[in-house]
Amino acid sequence: MSVKSAKDSARPAAGRNGTDQKRTDASAGLAALEPAGIRNIALIGHSGAGKTLLIEALLAAIGMITRKGSIADGTTVSDSDPAAVHQQRSVSLSLIPLMVAGTKVNLLDTPGYPDFIGEMRAGLRAADAALFLVSAVDGIDATTTALWAECAHRRLPRAVVITRLDHPRANYDAALAGCRKAFGDGVLPLYVPVRPDGEVTGLLGLLSGTATDYVAGEGPSEGTATADDVPGAADARGELIEGIIAESEDETLMDRYLGGEDIDTAVLMDDLETAVARGSFYPVLPTSAVTGLGTSELLDMLVRAFPPPTEAGVPGATDLEGRPGSSLGCDPDGPLAAEVVRTSNDPFLGRICLVRVFSGTLREDTPVHVGGHGLADRGHQDHDTDERVTHLYSPLGSALRPVPFCVAGDLCALAKLGSAETGDTISSRDNPLMLATWDMPEPLLPVAVEADTRSDEDALARSLGKIAAGDPTMRVERNQETHQLVLWCMGEAHAEVVMDRLREQGVKLHTVDVVTPLRETFAGPASGHGRHIKQSGGHGQYAVCDIEVEPLERGGGFEFVDKTVGGVIPGTFIPSVEKGVRAQMEKGVSAGFPVVDVRVRLVGGKAHSVDSSDAAFQAAGALALREAAAAGRIQLLEPVSAVSITVSDEHVGAVMSDLSGRRGRLTGTTSSGEGLTDISAEVPDQELLRYAIDLRALTAGTGRFTRSYLRHDPVPASFTPS
């Protein structure tokens, strides 16, 4: 397929956008008629690999824009988010639909920076294949390898695009070798660059034997290069053919090829497409977003090599009670089952939901059921509501173009669904369903925020609710012990995006140091005398109690024992003393932290027949505990978490050394295969406040960890916690 034919296929959607003169397709959206004519492809790669610019080149190649945008100027189609413009990198998932030779290609531009892996996973959920981008300048890094493993875990069909071949430091051969080393022998070039004088001028198709020339800069023209003109092309072609034949279901094909038979190119292409769809073969294509190199070949590969949604699985579904329902397929006439994969907020349209339809057809002016379950731990309570779909849109960056329907396998945007959140299921009101949720990464970087003024507190709460609805990787926590509002984020870049979005909504706030919630306990036995006597005219207050306090084992909680004899304190006031002791324990007796793991014995006291009361004995009990603390020795306790860290073998030493400096206690190491090691340790929470950032720096962005509360341990005398 040529670029001209691609442009022709895009022209029925042509128009003029008054707000952005570089677009030519603003008025009409793209609605696929059937799943077979759809390709959903996520663009995956580390930050800086060139995903966003490649999309600009593809849009220009088929005539959907007249001028390619710039990341520095904030004019690219897919990075319309103000936070993306500010950080000059993708921070959220973006949908770019293309019409290529009658096939709708939904490109999902995903962020490559590790902080935004939640958006990448949302893109993988919506996609049926992945286009992996590797920079010819930077080559393979640890982040790229980790992203490949993420896609391999999901069994997505994949292809590799080597980008930035126009750069003076580009090294195609090194990038290809790095891909094969990192991704396996299934990575083989489908096209090779033509470099007559060292500068890439075109591409040679190893199967077709045809060459294209991109020197003119107006799209490809027929080239004159042959395999003999490109060093190593003949060997690369032979290796490619053998790799394709090895994946063929025709067992006679290899024997025929080795016997000297010239296998028909059409047969090889069919086997290649089957192998790619099966996820066992990964073709490589060189490109340049600046010169347009490879855009025509890439558009052809997107349509021919990647499978339609009908060949991909549909997530399992249950009814609202959790009972398994009938299996779903990618059928436009089946039960409606769609999922919100991203939520954003528009100042005029309100909440906008990017939706992948897995089954059925979503139509305008249709009542639907919106339900979300299973994310209560992220602050998203289970909810079920009935709403009406008023309008459907085909998004192109920030532009929303109306469409009448969205069939199974396609993606669209919905506006003004008041209750919909990322991860929610949209189904028929008469047959509500719940799709199985995808894995959400755990946010591990705490950021404490405060509103500048009391009047900003309500605005902060409203804005956080909007942001949290669309970002399951952020958790909002109001710590009941420290009374801090803590935003749990994926990293510094993620936290910066959250803060930017809050300020864009007019919220005035600032960050403060995160306070670690400590505990207090008694380090040894102590006694306290509580005397609360007031006579100021009228009914007085009279209560006296004596207590003995002793520490319990960690996790022992609180015990209250009545050891009084002779009725020195009436039985009705014994619970009052305990209530006063408990209230003082919650307030703390030394540094203002709750007291835990103690046994309190009430051993004596006095009461008055008229002036004693419940309130008086509560006050006496609290006073007795404070006096016992003043007479004894108080020990501060800090929370300790069980931490599980997964790192590559080469970084094990650095990580273990770092844990030692964090007062961590190593509990074990296990090889998890594929060059990875799992490290288990017990680490004080105070040392984990910035560990999400520090571990990334130690492991070149590849290390990951989980944590869970274990217990409280004594704070060392030489250490001063925050």
XYZ file of C-alpha atoms in Angstrom:
722
model
C 0.000 0.000 0.000
C 1.316 3.447 -0.881
C 1.043 6.638 1.112
C -1.210 8.028 -1.625
C -3.731 5.219 -1.151
C -3.604 5.762 2.588
C -4.348 9.447 2.072
C -7.230 8.586 -0.233
C -8.726 6.275 2.388
C -8.578 9.122 4.939
C -10.170 11.767 2.713
C -13.846 10.904 3.365
C -13.214 12.170 6.902
C -11.562 15.398 5.727
C -12.623 18.783 7.047
C -11.152 21.852 8.696
C -10.762 22.520 12.390
C -11.124 26.197 13.172
C -9.092 25.941 16.382
C -6.148 24.025 14.960
C -5.278 24.714 11.355
C -2.992 21.740 11.002
C -5.836 19.212 11.226
C -7.926 18.271 8.230
C -10.326 15.731 9.738
C -11.996 17.494 12.652
C -15.646 17.266 11.655
C -16.186 13.550 11.105
C -15.349 10.725 13.440
C -14.317 7.236 12.454
C -16.811 4.493 13.275
C -15.950 0.938 12.249
C -18.787 -1.156 10.863
C -17.530 -4.562 12.013
C -14.773 -5.980 14.257
C -12.894 -7.527 11.338
C -12.105 -4.030 10.072
C -10.455 -2.875 13.321
C -6.882 -3.049 14.654
C -6.173 -1.954 18.228
C -2.445 -1.390 18.697
C -0.621 0.019 21.709
C 2.618 1.897 21.089
C 5.057 0.781 23.784
C 8.558 1.982 24.530
C 10.627 3.892 27.022
C 10.344 7.660 27.305
C 12.109 9.307 24.370
C 11.792 6.344 21.998
C 9.716 8.443 19.598
C 6.150 7.144 19.974
C 4.454 10.528 19.854
C 6.484 11.792 16.887
C 5.910 8.582 14.956
C 2.163 9.124 15.332
C 2.617 12.632 13.928
C 4.450 11.159 10.932
C 1.692 8.590 10.331
C -1.035 11.249 10.579
C 0.857 13.392 8.075
C 1.464 10.432 5.774
C -2.251 9.733 5.325
C -3.243 13.394 5.198
C -5.023 13.689 8.549
C -2.782 16.613 9.472
C -0.998 19.045 7.199
C 1.879 19.820 9.545
C 3.665 17.589 12.039
C 3.581 18.863 15.600
C 6.449 19.443 18.006
C 6.861 18.108 21.537
C 8.850 21.191 22.573
C 6.071 23.477 21.333
C 3.312 21.291 22.792
C 1.595 20.951 19.420
C 1.497 17.177 18.950
C -1.930 15.571 18.551
C -1.560 12.859 21.184
C 0.055 14.967 23.936
C -2.793 17.423 24.488
C -2.756 17.062 28.277
C -1.343 20.289 29.854
C 0.773 18.142 32.177
C 2.296 16.403 29.140
C 3.084 19.758 27.542
C 4.661 20.951 30.791
C 6.818 17.848 31.271
C 7.442 17.417 27.510
C 6.652 13.715 27.635
C 3.524 11.573 27.517
C 1.890 11.268 30.920
C -1.420 9.690 29.944
C -2.983 7.296 27.472
C -4.099 8.841 24.184
C -6.165 7.373 21.338
C -5.357 8.193 17.694
C -7.653 6.442 15.165
C -6.492 6.138 11.559
C -8.359 4.889 8.513
C -5.906 2.848 6.448
C -7.099 1.094 3.286
C -10.602 0.704 4.721
C -9.373 -0.591 8.083
C -9.719 1.440 11.259
C -6.426 1.412 13.161
C -6.718 2.572 16.764
C -3.259 3.639 17.903
C -2.942 3.888 21.678
C -0.041 6.150 22.596
C 1.162 5.055 26.034
C 3.623 6.819 28.363
C 7.054 5.229 28.584
C 8.171 6.699 31.899
C 7.843 4.164 34.754
C 5.750 6.527 36.900
C 2.901 6.160 34.423
C 2.861 2.389 34.065
C -0.792 2.425 35.098
C -1.645 4.318 31.901
C 0.445 1.849 29.910
C -1.436 -1.092 31.412
C -4.707 0.613 30.563
C -3.483 0.859 26.975
C -2.574 -2.818 26.949
C -6.036 -3.650 28.271
C -7.619 -1.787 25.357
C -5.206 -3.128 22.720
C -4.964 -6.434 20.897
C -1.315 -5.998 19.837
C 1.736 -3.944 20.721
C 4.085 -1.972 18.501
C 7.385 -1.763 20.319
C 9.559 1.275 19.651
C 13.331 1.210 20.161
C 15.542 4.231 19.562
C 18.445 3.718 17.152
C 20.286 6.353 19.203
C 19.753 5.030 22.741
C 19.302 1.340 21.969
C 17.918 -1.115 24.503
C 17.830 -0.110 28.141
C 16.563 -1.905 31.219
C 13.207 -0.114 31.087
C 12.625 -1.299 27.519
C 13.335 -4.890 28.506
C 10.941 -4.628 31.454
C 8.186 -3.257 29.197
C 8.717 -6.119 26.753
C 8.343 -8.604 29.601
C 5.109 -6.846 30.590
C 3.717 -7.352 27.070
C 4.995 -10.922 26.896
C 3.184 -11.685 30.156
C -0.045 -10.597 28.465
C 0.750 -12.700 25.353
C 0.241 -9.764 23.016
C 1.304 -10.020 19.371
C 4.248 -7.669 18.942
C 6.367 -5.999 16.275
C 9.448 -3.829 16.684
C 10.032 -0.405 15.145
C 13.550 1.036 15.269
C 13.150 4.815 15.362
C 15.210 8.002 14.932
C 17.306 6.756 12.010
C 17.737 10.381 10.908
C 19.841 11.184 13.990
C 23.615 11.602 13.444
C 24.340 9.072 16.204
C 21.802 6.510 15.005
C 23.133 2.957 14.842
C 20.591 0.628 13.272
C 22.776 -2.473 13.413
C 23.515 -2.038 17.132
C 19.846 -1.402 17.906
C 18.801 -4.525 16.007
C 21.433 -6.625 17.766
C 20.270 -5.237 21.104
C 16.669 -6.153 20.297
C 17.579 -9.703 19.391
C 19.665 -10.100 22.523
C 16.955 -8.698 24.794
C 13.836 -10.039 23.085
C 14.981 -13.327 21.567
C 15.641 -14.899 18.192
C 12.036 -14.335 17.075
C 12.998 -10.713 16.337
C 13.934 -10.463 12.636
C 13.955 -7.511 10.203
C 11.242 -7.353 7.593
C 12.846 -4.322 5.951
C 16.440 -3.081 6.044
C 17.660 0.489 5.511
C 19.291 1.475 2.221
C 22.446 3.468 2.991
C 24.376 4.178 -0.236
C 26.695 6.781 1.332
C 26.128 6.027 4.987
C 22.916 8.083 5.111
C 19.595 6.231 5.136
C 17.662 7.073 1.970
C 15.098 4.282 1.780
C 14.076 0.761 2.693
C 14.472 -2.618 1.043
C 11.766 -5.221 1.616
C 13.472 -8.546 2.340
C 10.469 -10.619 1.247
C 9.179 -8.502 -1.631
C 12.623 -7.520 -2.891
C 11.281 -4.041 -3.705
C 12.891 -0.814 -2.536
C 11.377 2.549 -1.623
C 13.167 5.885 -1.766
C 12.402 8.625 0.795
C 14.968 11.169 -0.383
C 12.395 13.540 -1.890
C 10.676 13.957 1.490
C 7.175 13.843 -0.031
C 6.590 10.177 0.652
C 8.176 7.071 -0.823
C 8.888 6.505 -4.464
C 10.038 3.345 -6.160
C 13.714 2.737 -5.433
C 16.375 1.067 -7.471
C 18.291 -0.742 -4.726
C 18.495 -4.530 -4.678
C 19.673 -7.056 -2.131
C 23.110 -6.965 -3.761
C 23.345 -3.220 -3.051
C 22.640 -3.578 0.685
C 25.412 -5.334 2.643
C 24.094 -8.350 4.502
C 20.635 -8.154 2.927
C 20.886 -11.590 1.281
C 21.840 -13.258 4.550
C 19.120 -11.340 6.399
C 16.558 -12.456 3.818
C 17.565 -16.087 4.200
C 17.348 -15.866 7.995
C 13.945 -14.179 7.740
C 12.563 -16.863 5.442
C 13.870 -19.634 7.691
C 12.346 -17.922 10.721
C 8.964 -17.657 9.010
C 9.048 -21.247 7.787
C 9.923 -22.440 11.297
C 6.627 -20.909 12.476
C 4.627 -22.326 9.563
C 1.991 -24.984 10.112
C 3.054 -26.566 6.793
C 5.661 -29.094 7.922
C 6.815 -29.700 4.331
C 7.762 -26.089 3.751
C 11.208 -26.290 5.366
C 12.182 -29.381 3.385
C 11.091 -27.730 0.176
C 13.037 -24.582 0.995
C 16.199 -26.482 1.914
C 15.769 -28.471 -1.283
C 16.191 -25.265 -3.262
C 12.539 -24.518 -4.038
C 11.707 -20.823 -4.287
C 8.816 -20.397 -1.860
C 6.094 -18.061 -3.107
C 6.131 -14.668 -1.363
C 2.363 -14.796 -0.777
C 2.778 -18.065 1.166
C 5.548 -16.542 3.275
C 3.452 -13.445 4.002
C 0.509 -15.560 5.126
C 2.739 -17.569 7.463
C 4.364 -14.392 8.768
C 0.976 -12.851 9.588
C -0.061 -16.054 11.358
C 3.153 -16.147 13.390
C 2.802 -12.489 14.402
C -0.824 -12.991 15.440
C 0.229 -16.023 17.472
C 2.800 -13.924 19.320
C 5.808 -16.047 18.375
C 7.396 -13.880 15.676
C 8.308 -10.206 15.865
C 9.079 -8.368 12.602
C 11.379 -5.329 12.705
C 10.895 -2.153 10.681
C 13.279 0.870 10.530
C 11.643 4.330 10.639
C 12.251 8.039 11.003
C 9.485 10.384 12.107
C 11.444 13.370 10.754
C 11.946 12.146 7.169
C 8.876 9.889 7.033
C 11.078 6.846 6.417
C 9.092 3.635 6.792
C 5.668 5.221 7.319
C 4.136 3.585 4.245
C 5.551 0.171 5.139
C 4.455 0.564 8.763
C 0.878 1.437 7.821
C 0.783 -1.672 5.651
C 2.164 -3.817 8.478
C -0.338 -2.458 11.011
C -3.212 -3.652 8.860
C -1.805 -6.901 7.486
C 0.330 -8.308 10.303
C -1.728 -7.568 13.404
C -4.911 -9.490 14.226
C -8.414 -8.010 14.450
C -10.274 -8.017 17.808
C -12.135 -11.158 16.800
C -8.922 -13.144 17.282
C -8.251 -11.726 20.756
C -9.806 -12.931 23.965
C -12.527 -11.113 25.880
C -12.134 -10.643 29.652
C -14.250 -12.897 31.826
C -17.556 -11.483 33.022
C -19.791 -12.081 36.035
C -23.150 -10.785 37.178
C -23.349 -8.217 39.968
C -23.309 -10.978 42.609
C -20.050 -12.372 41.250
C -21.556 -15.451 39.600
C -19.880 -16.396 36.293
C -21.928 -15.433 33.296
C -21.998 -16.841 29.806
C -18.740 -16.456 27.885
C -18.543 -13.348 25.746
C -17.155 -12.951 22.243
C -16.301 -9.988 20.070
C -19.803 -9.923 18.585
C -21.595 -6.651 17.768
C -24.921 -8.451 18.328
C -23.875 -9.944 21.687
C -24.583 -8.639 25.206
C -23.140 -5.183 25.810
C -19.875 -5.313 27.765
C -17.540 -2.328 27.621
C -14.866 -0.988 29.947
C -13.681 2.478 30.908
C -9.913 2.388 30.322
C -9.235 6.060 31.007
C -11.079 8.988 32.580
C -10.257 12.668 32.174
C -11.972 15.939 33.042
C -12.870 18.644 30.547
C -13.742 22.110 31.883
C -16.760 22.289 29.550
C -17.902 18.692 28.984
C -17.075 17.379 32.443
C -15.944 13.790 32.822
C -14.838 12.099 29.576
C -14.419 8.324 29.494
C -12.340 6.427 26.947
C -14.159 3.122 26.474
C -13.204 -0.196 24.876
C -16.229 -2.175 23.722
C -15.566 -5.899 24.078
C -19.051 -7.227 23.201
C -22.251 -5.781 21.777
C -22.712 -2.314 20.306
C -22.803 0.974 22.184
C -25.278 3.451 20.709
C -26.359 7.010 21.328
C -29.296 7.758 23.633
C -29.139 4.303 25.235
C -29.663 3.496 28.927
C -26.714 1.579 30.392
C -25.535 0.192 33.713
C -22.254 1.563 35.081
C -20.607 -0.547 37.765
C -17.258 -0.670 39.508
C -16.163 -3.268 42.046
C -12.906 -4.426 43.601
C -11.002 -1.166 44.058
C -12.141 -0.203 47.548
C -8.527 -0.354 48.764
C -7.723 2.475 46.335
C -10.520 4.678 47.640
C -12.973 3.650 44.900
C -15.989 2.271 46.706
C -18.145 -0.316 44.921
C -20.886 1.417 42.974
C -23.714 0.539 40.589
C -25.774 3.156 38.784
C -27.983 3.414 35.725
C -27.217 6.240 33.312
C -27.967 7.232 29.734
C -25.393 7.515 26.970
C -26.152 10.818 25.289
C -23.321 11.167 22.768
C -20.519 9.001 21.413
C -17.267 10.453 20.150
C -14.226 9.339 18.207
C -11.327 11.135 19.935
C -8.295 12.433 18.105
C -6.079 13.821 20.833
C -8.140 16.554 22.488
C -10.664 16.729 19.624
C -13.944 14.832 20.019
C -15.734 13.925 16.788
C -19.276 12.517 17.030
C -20.031 8.977 15.876
C -23.426 7.215 15.890
C -22.282 3.901 17.396
C -19.309 1.849 18.555
C -19.222 -1.865 17.713
C -17.488 -4.672 19.576
C -13.720 -4.356 19.258
C -13.750 -0.583 18.764
C -12.948 2.320 21.090
C -14.855 5.537 21.650
C -15.286 8.340 24.153
C -18.342 9.100 26.296
C -19.060 12.424 27.957
C -21.162 13.301 31.000
C -21.298 9.881 32.664
C -21.361 11.222 36.195
C -20.477 8.009 38.061
C -18.050 6.316 35.651
C -14.474 5.774 36.827
C -11.449 4.108 35.262
C -11.914 0.343 35.405
C -15.730 0.467 35.463
C -17.872 -1.840 33.339
C -20.576 -0.438 31.071
C -23.278 -2.961 30.232
C -26.951 -3.223 29.413
C -29.321 -1.953 32.080
C -31.392 -5.102 31.652
C -28.382 -7.428 31.801
C -25.728 -5.794 34.007
C -22.287 -7.416 33.926
C -18.913 -6.942 35.585
C -15.708 -7.503 33.619
C -12.666 -8.844 35.453
C -10.400 -5.935 36.385
C -6.805 -5.672 35.205
C -3.768 -5.475 37.460
C -3.232 -2.046 38.954
C 0.275 -1.176 40.179
C 0.537 -0.235 43.855
C 1.482 3.420 44.540
C 4.387 3.504 46.985
C 5.490 7.149 47.194
C 3.639 9.146 49.890
C 3.169 12.886 49.389
C 1.509 14.874 52.192
C -0.423 17.974 51.077
C -2.212 20.797 52.842
C -4.581 23.437 51.498
C -3.209 26.967 51.782
C -6.355 28.230 53.479
C -9.447 26.729 55.068
C -11.520 27.884 52.108
C -9.283 25.804 49.791
C -9.973 22.575 51.685
C -13.357 21.983 50.048
C -11.922 22.701 46.597
C -9.061 20.288 47.329
C -11.478 17.523 48.310
C -13.605 18.007 45.165
C -10.626 18.101 42.840
C -9.020 15.036 44.410
C -12.258 13.135 43.864
C -12.193 13.968 40.156
C -8.537 13.035 39.729
C -8.828 9.811 41.734
C -11.816 8.706 39.617
C -9.582 8.625 36.558
C -6.322 7.482 38.127
C -6.442 4.138 39.967
C -2.666 4.334 40.486
C -3.155 7.180 42.964
C -4.528 6.469 46.440
C -5.880 9.212 48.690
C -5.455 8.560 52.400
C -6.523 10.654 55.390
C -4.258 9.247 58.096
C -6.294 8.954 61.277
C -3.219 9.062 63.516
C -1.196 11.897 61.997
C -4.288 13.678 60.540
C -2.354 14.260 57.316
C -3.833 14.093 53.835
C -1.457 11.754 51.995
C -1.456 11.150 48.232
C 0.179 7.833 47.379
C 1.767 8.173 43.939
C 3.943 6.060 41.620
C 6.908 8.438 41.737
C 8.007 12.071 41.595
C 6.855 12.627 38.012
C 3.434 11.170 38.827
C 3.185 13.348 41.948
C 4.116 16.413 39.896
C 1.351 15.657 37.385
C -1.207 15.262 40.189
C -0.132 18.576 41.760
C -0.282 20.324 38.358
C -3.814 19.060 37.741
C -4.958 20.180 41.179
C -3.551 23.665 40.611
C -5.133 23.811 37.128
C -8.483 23.393 38.861
C -7.789 26.402 41.037
C -6.712 24.586 44.194
C -4.074 26.374 46.267
C -1.991 23.847 48.191
C 1.507 22.961 49.282
C 3.383 19.834 50.299
C 4.642 19.062 53.798
C 6.874 16.370 55.257
C 5.196 13.013 55.703
C 4.882 12.142 59.396
C 5.511 8.502 60.278
C 2.790 7.274 62.678
C 4.697 6.104 65.750
C 3.496 4.422 68.943
C 4.459 4.755 72.590
C 4.764 2.046 75.193
C 6.157 1.628 78.707
C 9.702 0.278 78.784
C 9.241 -1.041 82.326
C 6.795 -1.155 85.278
C 5.527 2.157 86.645
C 2.926 3.429 89.104
C 0.648 6.423 88.890
C -1.620 8.284 91.271
C -4.581 10.131 89.843
C -6.265 12.667 92.116
C -9.067 14.741 90.618
C -10.742 16.817 93.341
C -12.513 20.132 92.751
C -14.706 22.017 95.223
C -15.846 25.344 93.838
C -19.321 25.639 95.214
C -22.281 23.499 94.308
C -21.769 19.935 93.101
C -18.032 19.109 93.199
C -15.812 16.500 91.588
C -14.013 13.838 93.555
C -12.082 10.846 92.249
C -8.830 9.206 93.311
C -7.248 6.129 91.730
C -3.942 4.335 91.880
C -2.702 2.245 88.981
C 0.243 0.044 88.114
C 1.423 -0.201 84.499
C 3.599 -2.865 82.915
C 4.545 -3.500 79.302
C 3.196 -6.437 77.275
C 4.792 -8.285 74.369
C 4.632 -6.619 70.963
C 1.111 -6.914 69.657
C -0.239 -7.595 73.130
C -2.690 -4.711 72.865
C -4.235 -3.395 76.083
C -5.382 -5.124 79.250
C -7.201 -3.489 82.167
C -7.380 -5.414 85.425
C -9.360 -4.421 88.533
C -7.356 -5.334 91.634
C -9.182 -3.110 94.118
C -10.491 -4.650 97.343
C -12.999 -3.548 99.913
C -15.009 -1.445 97.479
C -12.705 1.577 97.732
C -14.030 2.513 94.297
C -17.676 1.656 93.614
C -18.100 -0.894 90.828
C -20.037 1.593 88.697
C -16.899 3.763 88.425
C -14.406 0.999 87.538
C -15.313 1.234 83.786
C -14.943 5.020 84.070
C -11.319 4.657 85.150
C -10.696 2.320 82.226
C -12.377 4.750 79.836
C -10.162 7.592 81.074
C -7.023 5.444 80.703
C -7.999 4.448 77.151
C -8.689 8.063 76.186
C -5.256 9.130 77.453
C -3.614 6.222 75.611
C -5.049 7.482 72.341
C -3.663 10.969 73.011
C -0.249 9.680 74.113
C 1.726 10.327 77.263
C 5.069 11.590 75.972
C 5.351 12.565 72.281
C 1.658 12.606 71.422
C 1.512 9.135 69.819
C -0.925 6.375 70.874
C 0.142 4.079 73.719
C 0.052 0.329 72.976
C 0.991 -3.020 74.482
C 0.441 -2.297 78.182
C -1.392 -3.856 81.104
C -2.969 -1.437 83.590
C -3.973 -2.655 87.042
C -6.288 -0.557 89.183
C -5.029 -1.212 92.724
C -6.657 1.451 94.878
C -8.519 4.725 95.136
C -11.153 6.766 96.926
C -14.651 7.933 96.136
C -17.129 10.437 97.575
C -20.761 9.579 98.114
C -21.942 12.845 96.529
C -19.156 14.385 94.402
C -17.846 11.266 92.642
C -19.017 10.819 89.053
C -18.229 9.064 85.811
C -16.492 12.152 84.414
C -14.414 12.601 87.574
C -13.073 9.043 87.500
C -12.338 9.324 83.766
C -10.234 12.397 84.513
C -8.521 10.621 87.418
C -7.721 7.583 85.266
C -6.140 9.774 82.556
C -4.146 11.689 85.167
C -2.896 8.461 86.760
C -1.564 7.224 83.408
C 0.236 10.523 82.780
C 1.857 10.381 86.222
C 2.931 6.773 85.650
C 4.555 7.874 82.378
C 6.350 10.721 84.124
C 7.667 8.339 86.771
C 8.624 5.563 84.351
C 10.418 5.285 81.005
C 8.575 5.599 77.695
C 9.741 3.773 74.574
C 8.846 5.024 71.079
C 7.847 2.344 68.536
C 8.088 2.749 64.767
C 6.186 0.798 62.093
C 8.162 -1.857 60.243
C 7.098 -3.301 56.888
C 7.845 -6.595 55.215
C 9.359 -5.619 51.867
C 9.707 -7.841 48.804
C 12.023 -6.480 46.112
C 12.542 -7.886 42.615
C 15.719 -6.774 40.846
C 18.012 -8.027 38.128
C 20.926 -10.116 39.341
C 23.441 -7.385 38.491
C 21.825 -4.999 40.983
C 21.439 -7.373 43.940
C 24.608 -6.213 45.703
C 23.771 -2.519 45.452
C 20.208 -3.071 46.693
C 21.283 -5.198 49.658
C 23.934 -2.645 50.636
C 21.341 0.114 50.443
C 18.924 -1.874 52.637
C 21.599 -2.181 55.288
C 21.952 1.601 55.321
C 18.209 1.887 55.834
C 18.314 -0.182 59.040
C 16.768 -3.060 57.085
C 17.030 -6.687 58.142
C 17.493 -9.164 55.282
C 15.256 -12.224 55.619
C 16.030 -14.060 52.386
C 16.879 -14.045 48.688
C 15.409 -16.256 45.984
C 16.228 -16.564 42.306
C 13.027 -16.090 40.312
C 14.591 -17.030 36.946
C 15.245 -14.931 33.823
C 18.095 -13.133 35.582
C 15.925 -11.809 38.421
C 16.274 -12.122 42.186
C 13.620 -11.639 44.875
C 14.923 -10.024 48.067
C 12.912 -10.152 51.285
C 13.625 -7.762 54.126
C 12.110 -5.989 57.107
C 12.532 -2.220 56.869
C 11.268 0.642 59.078
C 8.590 2.705 57.329
C 10.579 5.874 57.984
C 13.243 4.528 55.612
C 10.724 3.756 52.866
C 9.275 7.229 52.354
C 11.337 7.799 49.163
C 12.259 4.213 48.393
C 10.129 4.190 45.215
C 12.496 6.853 43.837
C 15.734 5.528 45.286
C 15.188 1.932 44.124
C 14.578 3.174 40.587
C 17.871 5.060 40.678
C 19.727 2.023 42.035
C 18.391 -0.360 39.390
C 18.173 1.839 36.269
C 14.412 1.948 36.581
C 13.814 -1.818 36.596
C 13.536 -2.648 40.306
C 10.105 -3.021 41.840
C 8.920 -3.738 45.341
C 5.862 -4.382 47.463
C 5.369 -3.699 51.133
C 2.974 -4.709 53.890
C 2.757 -3.696 57.528
C 4.497 -6.158 59.831
C 4.755 -4.745 63.364
C 6.059 -1.869 65.489
C 9.642 -2.074 66.813
C 11.485 0.150 69.303
C 13.097 3.241 67.817
C 16.880 3.222 68.346
C 18.037 5.803 70.878
C 20.446 7.265 68.306
C 17.724 7.767 65.680
C 15.291 10.676 65.593
C 12.206 9.900 63.485
C 10.278 12.583 61.630
